[in-house]
Short mmCIF file of C-alpha atoms and ligand atoms in Angstrom, two decimals:
data_model
loop_
_atom_site.label_atom_id
_atom_site.label_comp_id
_atom_site.label_asym_id
_atom_site.label_seq_id
_atom_site.Cartn_x
_atom_site.Cartn_y
_atom_site.Cartn_z
CA MET C 1 -3.44 -19.78 2.75
CA ILE C 2 -4.20 -16.08 3.35
CA ASP C 3 -7.69 -14.93 4.30
CA MET C 4 -8.43 -11.37 5.41
CA GLN C 5 -11.97 -10.20 6.04
CA GLY C 6 -13.08 -6.71 6.99
CA VAL C 7 -9.57 -5.60 7.87
CA TYR C 8 -8.93 -2.10 9.17
CA LYS C 9 -5.58 -0.66 10.22
CA THR C 10 -5.23 2.73 11.85
CA TYR C 11 -1.71 3.65 12.97
CA PRO C 12 -1.14 5.37 16.33
CA ASN C 13 -0.75 8.71 14.51
CA GLY C 14 -4.35 8.42 13.32
CA VAL C 15 -3.60 7.49 9.68
CA THR C 16 -5.95 4.80 8.37
CA ALA C 17 -3.93 2.59 6.03
CA LEU C 18 -6.47 -0.22 5.55
CA ASN C 19 -10.16 0.51 5.34
CA GLY C 20 -12.22 -2.68 5.13
CA LEU C 21 -9.94 -4.92 3.10
CA ASP C 22 -11.13 -8.38 1.99
CA VAL C 23 -8.65 -10.78 0.33
CA LYS C 24 -8.34 -14.54 -0.13
CA ILE C 25 -5.22 -16.12 -1.62
CA ASP C 26 -4.78 -19.85 -2.19
CA GLN C 27 -1.66 -21.93 -1.78
CA GLY C 28 0.61 -21.76 -4.82
CA GLU C 29 -0.76 -18.54 -6.29
CA PHE C 30 1.43 -15.77 -7.71
CA VAL C 31 -0.13 -12.39 -6.94
CA TYR C 32 0.90 -8.87 -7.86
CA VAL C 33 -0.20 -6.16 -5.45
CA VAL C 34 -0.49 -2.80 -7.23
CA GLY C 35 -1.78 0.66 -6.40
CA PRO C 36 -0.60 4.23 -5.83
CA SER C 37 1.95 5.12 -3.14
CA GLY C 38 0.28 5.33 0.24
CA ALA C 39 -2.57 3.03 -0.84
CA GLY C 40 -1.84 0.47 1.90
CA LYS C 41 0.16 -2.18 0.00
CA SER C 42 3.01 -2.44 2.53
CA THR C 43 0.61 -2.42 5.46
CA PHE C 44 -1.30 -5.26 3.83
CA THR C 45 1.89 -7.32 3.44
CA LYS C 46 3.03 -6.51 7.00
CA LEU C 47 -0.16 -8.04 8.40
CA ILE C 48 0.77 -11.35 6.75
CA TYR C 49 4.03 -11.76 8.68
CA ARG C 50 2.61 -10.05 11.76
CA GLU C 51 4.87 -7.03 11.55
CA GLU C 52 1.61 -5.14 12.17
CA LYS C 53 -1.69 -6.23 13.72
CA PRO C 54 -5.08 -5.17 12.35
CA THR C 55 -7.10 -2.63 14.34
CA LYS C 56 -10.21 -4.59 13.39
CA GLY C 57 -11.04 -7.64 11.29
CA SER C 58 -9.64 -11.12 10.85
CA VAL C 59 -6.26 -12.05 9.37
CA ARG C 60 -5.70 -15.77 8.84
CA VAL C 61 -2.34 -16.92 7.50
CA ILE C 62 -1.70 -20.64 6.89
CA ASP C 63 -3.41 -22.11 9.96
CA MET C 64 -2.90 -19.14 12.27
CA ASP C 65 -4.99 -16.15 13.24
CA THR C 66 -2.42 -13.37 13.40
CA SER C 67 -4.76 -10.84 15.01
CA THR C 68 -5.15 -12.93 18.17
CA MET C 69 -2.02 -15.11 18.15
CA LYS C 70 0.27 -15.12 21.17
CA GLU C 71 3.56 -13.25 20.88
CA ARG C 72 5.50 -16.50 21.42
CA LYS C 73 3.90 -18.01 18.27
CA VAL C 74 5.17 -15.21 16.02
CA PRO C 75 8.53 -16.92 15.25
CA LYS C 76 6.63 -20.01 14.09
CA LEU C 77 4.68 -17.85 11.64
CA ARG C 78 7.80 -16.00 10.47
CA ARG C 79 9.52 -19.26 9.57
CA GLN C 80 6.74 -19.92 7.11
CA VAL C 81 6.71 -16.46 5.54
CA GLY C 82 9.85 -15.24 3.78
CA VAL C 83 10.22 -11.52 3.06
CA VAL C 84 12.25 -9.65 0.45
CA TYR C 85 12.57 -5.86 0.48
CA GLN C 86 13.34 -3.26 -2.17
CA ASP C 87 16.55 -2.26 -0.35
CA PHE C 88 17.81 -5.85 0.28
CA ARG C 89 18.50 -5.37 4.04
CA LEU C 90 21.57 -7.62 4.14
CA LEU C 91 23.97 -7.50 7.07
CA PRO C 92 26.94 -5.58 5.61
CA THR C 93 29.73 -7.17 7.65
CA LEU C 94 28.65 -10.77 6.97
CA THR C 95 29.46 -12.79 3.85
CA VAL C 96 26.80 -13.99 1.45
CA TYR C 97 27.04 -17.42 3.07
CA GLU C 98 26.70 -15.99 6.56
CA ASN C 99 23.78 -13.73 5.64
CA VAL C 100 21.84 -16.78 4.48
CA ALA C 101 23.05 -19.14 7.24
CA PHE C 102 22.00 -16.64 9.90
CA ALA C 103 18.33 -17.42 9.28
CA LEU C 104 19.00 -21.09 10.06
CA GLU C 105 21.41 -20.55 12.95
CA VAL C 106 18.76 -18.65 14.87
CA ILE C 107 16.50 -21.71 14.70
CA GLU C 108 19.34 -24.01 15.81
CA GLU C 109 19.65 -26.26 12.81
CA ASN C 110 22.62 -28.62 13.06
CA PRO C 111 25.80 -27.36 11.31
CA SER C 112 25.97 -29.90 8.47
CA ASN C 113 22.30 -29.25 7.64
CA ILE C 114 22.96 -25.54 7.65
CA ARG C 115 25.85 -25.90 5.24
CA ARG C 116 23.92 -28.13 2.85
CA ARG C 117 20.82 -25.96 2.87
CA VAL C 118 22.73 -22.70 2.41
CA MET C 119 24.72 -24.05 -0.54
CA ASP C 120 21.55 -25.52 -2.11
CA VAL C 121 19.73 -22.22 -1.90
CA LEU C 122 22.75 -20.23 -3.18
CA ASP C 123 22.82 -22.64 -6.10
CA GLN C 124 19.14 -21.96 -6.72
CA VAL C 125 19.79 -18.19 -7.02
CA ARG C 126 23.03 -18.91 -8.93
CA LEU C 127 25.39 -17.37 -6.39
CA LYS C 128 27.31 -20.38 -5.09
CA ASN C 129 30.55 -18.94 -6.50
CA LYS C 130 30.12 -15.73 -4.45
CA ALA C 131 29.48 -17.32 -1.05
CA ARG C 132 32.54 -15.63 0.48
CA PHE C 133 31.80 -12.14 -0.83
CA ILE C 134 30.33 -9.39 1.32
CA PRO C 135 27.28 -7.43 0.10
CA ASP C 136 29.34 -4.37 -0.95
CA GLU C 137 31.26 -6.54 -3.41
CA LEU C 138 28.07 -7.53 -5.23
CA SER C 139 25.86 -5.84 -7.82
CA GLY C 140 22.34 -4.79 -6.82
CA GLY C 141 20.84 -7.80 -8.60
CA GLU C 142 23.23 -10.14 -6.81
CA GLN C 143 22.38 -8.57 -3.46
CA GLN C 144 18.71 -9.07 -4.18
CA ARG C 145 19.40 -12.72 -5.03
CA VAL C 146 21.11 -13.13 -1.64
CA SER C 147 18.10 -11.61 0.07
CA ILE C 148 15.84 -14.03 -1.83
CA ALA C 149 18.08 -16.94 -0.78
CA ARG C 150 17.82 -15.81 2.84
CA ALA C 151 14.03 -15.54 2.53
CA ILE C 152 13.55 -19.06 1.14
CA VAL C 153 16.20 -21.05 3.03
CA ASN C 154 13.59 -22.15 5.60
CA HIS C 155 11.30 -23.36 2.78
CA PRO C 156 8.50 -20.93 3.66
CA LYS C 157 4.98 -21.52 2.36
CA ILE C 158 4.66 -17.83 1.46
CA LEU C 159 7.18 -15.41 -0.04
CA ILE C 160 6.44 -11.70 0.16
CA ALA C 161 8.42 -9.37 -2.06
CA ASP C 162 7.87 -5.65 -1.48
CA GLU C 163 8.97 -3.90 -4.69
CA PRO C 164 11.86 -6.35 -5.17
CA THR C 165 12.92 -4.77 -8.48
CA GLY C 166 12.43 -1.16 -7.38
CA ASN C 167 16.18 -0.45 -7.21
CA LEU C 168 17.23 -2.57 -10.19
CA ASP C 169 17.73 -1.97 -13.91
CA PRO C 170 15.41 -3.75 -16.39
CA ASP C 171 17.70 -6.70 -17.26
CA THR C 172 18.41 -7.41 -13.62
CA SER C 173 14.70 -7.07 -12.81
CA TRP C 174 13.86 -9.84 -15.30
CA GLU C 175 16.46 -12.11 -13.68
CA ILE C 176 14.83 -11.55 -10.31
CA MET C 177 11.39 -12.24 -11.81
CA HIS C 178 12.55 -15.54 -13.27
CA ILE C 179 13.85 -16.60 -9.88
CA LEU C 180 10.54 -15.64 -8.24
CA GLU C 181 8.68 -17.62 -10.91
CA GLU C 182 10.86 -20.69 -10.23
CA ILE C 183 10.19 -20.40 -6.51
CA ASN C 184 6.45 -20.18 -7.24
CA ALA C 185 6.67 -23.17 -9.59
CA GLY C 186 8.01 -25.13 -6.60
CA GLY C 187 4.71 -24.52 -4.80
CA THR C 188 5.48 -21.40 -2.74
CA THR C 189 2.77 -18.74 -2.71
CA VAL C 190 4.34 -15.49 -3.96
CA LEU C 191 2.98 -12.01 -3.26
CA MET C 192 4.78 -9.18 -4.96
CA ALA C 193 4.02 -5.49 -4.46
CA THR C 194 5.24 -3.62 -7.52
CA HIS C 195 5.12 -0.41 -9.55
CA SER C 196 6.45 -2.10 -12.67
CA GLN C 197 3.87 -1.82 -15.41
CA GLU C 198 6.18 -3.69 -17.76
CA ILE C 199 6.59 -6.73 -15.55
CA VAL C 200 2.90 -7.01 -14.61
CA ASN C 201 1.78 -6.65 -18.23
CA THR C 202 4.36 -9.16 -19.50
CA ILE C 203 4.32 -11.97 -16.94
CA ARG C 204 0.54 -12.20 -16.54
CA ARG C 205 -0.64 -13.26 -13.09
CA ARG C 206 -3.38 -12.40 -10.63
CA VAL C 207 -3.45 -8.67 -9.92
CA ILE C 208 -4.90 -7.19 -6.73
CA ALA C 209 -5.17 -3.39 -6.84
CA ILE C 210 -5.38 -1.53 -3.53
CA GLU C 211 -6.52 2.09 -3.27
CA ASP C 212 -7.34 3.97 -0.07
CA GLY C 213 -6.89 0.79 1.93
CA MET C 214 -9.40 -1.31 -0.02
CA VAL C 215 -9.24 -3.84 -2.84
CA VAL C 216 -10.61 -2.00 -5.88
CA ARG C 217 -9.74 -4.63 -8.51
CA ASP C 218 -8.87 -8.32 -8.44
CA GLU C 219 -8.24 -10.11 -11.74
CA SER C 220 -6.59 -13.38 -12.71
CA LYS C 221 -4.00 -12.63 -15.41
CA GLY C 222 -4.70 -8.94 -14.88
CA GLU C 223 -3.02 -5.76 -16.06
CA TYR C 224 -1.08 -3.14 -14.15
CA GLY C 225 -3.75 -0.55 -14.92
CA TYR C 226 -1.93 2.67 -14.00
CA GLU C 227 0.02 5.06 -16.21
CA TYR C 228 3.08 5.26 -13.92
P1 LIG V 301 1.97 1.72 0.20
O1 LIG V 301 2.82 0.55 0.51
O2 LIG V 301 0.84 1.42 -0.74
O3 LIG V 301 2.75 2.92 -0.25
P2 LIG V 301 1.63 1.94 3.08
O4 LIG V 301 0.93 0.75 3.61
O5 LIG V 301 3.09 2.05 3.25
O6 LIG V 301 1.21 2.15 1.55
O7 LIG V 301 0.99 3.24 3.74
C1 LIG V 301 -0.41 3.47 3.82
C2 LIG V 301 -0.65 4.73 4.65
O8 LIG V 301 -0.26 4.46 6.00
C3 LIG V 301 0.16 5.93 4.22
O9 LIG V 301 -0.61 7.09 4.44
C4 LIG V 301 1.35 5.88 5.13
O10 LIG V 301 1.88 7.17 5.32
C5 LIG V 301 0.75 5.36 6.42
N1 LIG V 301 1.71 4.59 7.23
C6 LIG V 301 2.42 3.50 6.85
N2 LIG V 301 3.17 3.03 7.85
C7 LIG V 301 2.93 3.84 8.92
C8 LIG V 301 3.39 3.88 10.28
N3 LIG V 301 4.26 2.97 10.76
N4 LIG V 301 2.93 4.84 11.09
C9 LIG V 301 2.05 5.75 10.62
N5 LIG V 301 1.55 5.78 9.37
C10 LIG V 301 1.99 4.84 8.52
P1 LIG V 302 31.68 -26.28 -4.11
O1 LIG V 302 31.53 -27.70 -3.70
O2 LIG V 302 30.80 -25.89 -5.26
O3 LIG V 302 33.09 -25.79 -4.23
P2 LIG V 302 31.59 -25.39 -1.42
O4 LIG V 302 30.60 -26.05 -0.53
O5 LIG V 302 32.99 -25.84 -1.33
O6 LIG V 302 31.05 -25.45 -2.89
O7 LIG V 302 31.56 -23.83 -1.11
C1 LIG V 302 31.42 -22.86 -2.12
C2 LIG V 302 31.83 -21.54 -1.51
O8 LIG V 302 31.18 -21.31 -0.25
C3 LIG V 302 33.33 -21.50 -1.24
O9 LIG V 302 33.80 -20.19 -1.52
C4 LIG V 302 33.36 -21.82 0.24
O10 LIG V 302 34.55 -21.39 0.82
C5 LIG V 302 32.15 -21.06 0.76
N1 LIG V 302 31.70 -21.62 2.05
C6 LIG V 302 31.25 -22.86 2.26
N2 LIG V 302 30.96 -23.03 3.56
C7 LIG V 302 31.23 -21.86 4.18
C8 LIG V 302 31.16 -21.39 5.54
N3 LIG V 302 30.75 -22.17 6.56
N4 LIG V 302 31.49 -20.12 5.82
C9 LIG V 302 31.91 -19.32 4.82
N5 LIG V 302 32.01 -19.68 3.52
C10 LIG V 302 31.69 -20.96 3.22
#
């Protein structure tokens, strides 16, 4: 599903974020990505949805080679990789419904399909009753659930969550985790970058630790392994 070999990434300012990274992830896995700030976690995830290209090395995602793929193929990749951010990134003037529908409208789904799929996915994140609200009227956990709904409405094969609980209190963080687990149970590969020792050490899954742009540890049912 994801196969990176000998991946290097140096940004135009000369900073080397990835320094010979090798990773293989199978379909259906749930993977935590851990490591200190600046280790290269976000850069690693950005290569998967082709937000960044590697300077050197091969990045295969699903059946595509993102280092050599044509620009016009990028939307096809992005439909298969949903992304959730720490700061939600919802459109503030649109309702919950519209924020989620937007992802489908841009790929020209027919209107009755859009309606059915948006309501199904809002049901899945238990927000059907708030479809008409705008993001400001929601709690942080609810906003994150909207952003998850938006990320999965196209039924992506891969869901990337970059510190999805970073702005949330512990109870709300567990709610988000249970939703991510349900999505993974449905067959979606989930990659989650996190600094939450408590979550990683409680819901045991594969742990990939990145330091200085390299994988320094890779364990099934691993531990967080840092003191912060
Ligand atoms: P992490 O997610 O583990 O905190 P990042 O991948 O964000 O790590 O960053 C790795 C390194 O690359 C850091 O030194 C960071 O400052 C640098 N970096 C990240 N994005 C950019 C960018 N767009 N331009 C220049 N340097 C960047
Ligand atoms: P239910 O059958 O559970 O009542 P509905 O499909 O009627 O669910 O819609 C639930 C919520 O979503 C309602 O608040 C509804 O007004 C809102 N909603 C449904 N479709 C749209 C739309 N196209 N634009 C904005 N809000 C919508």
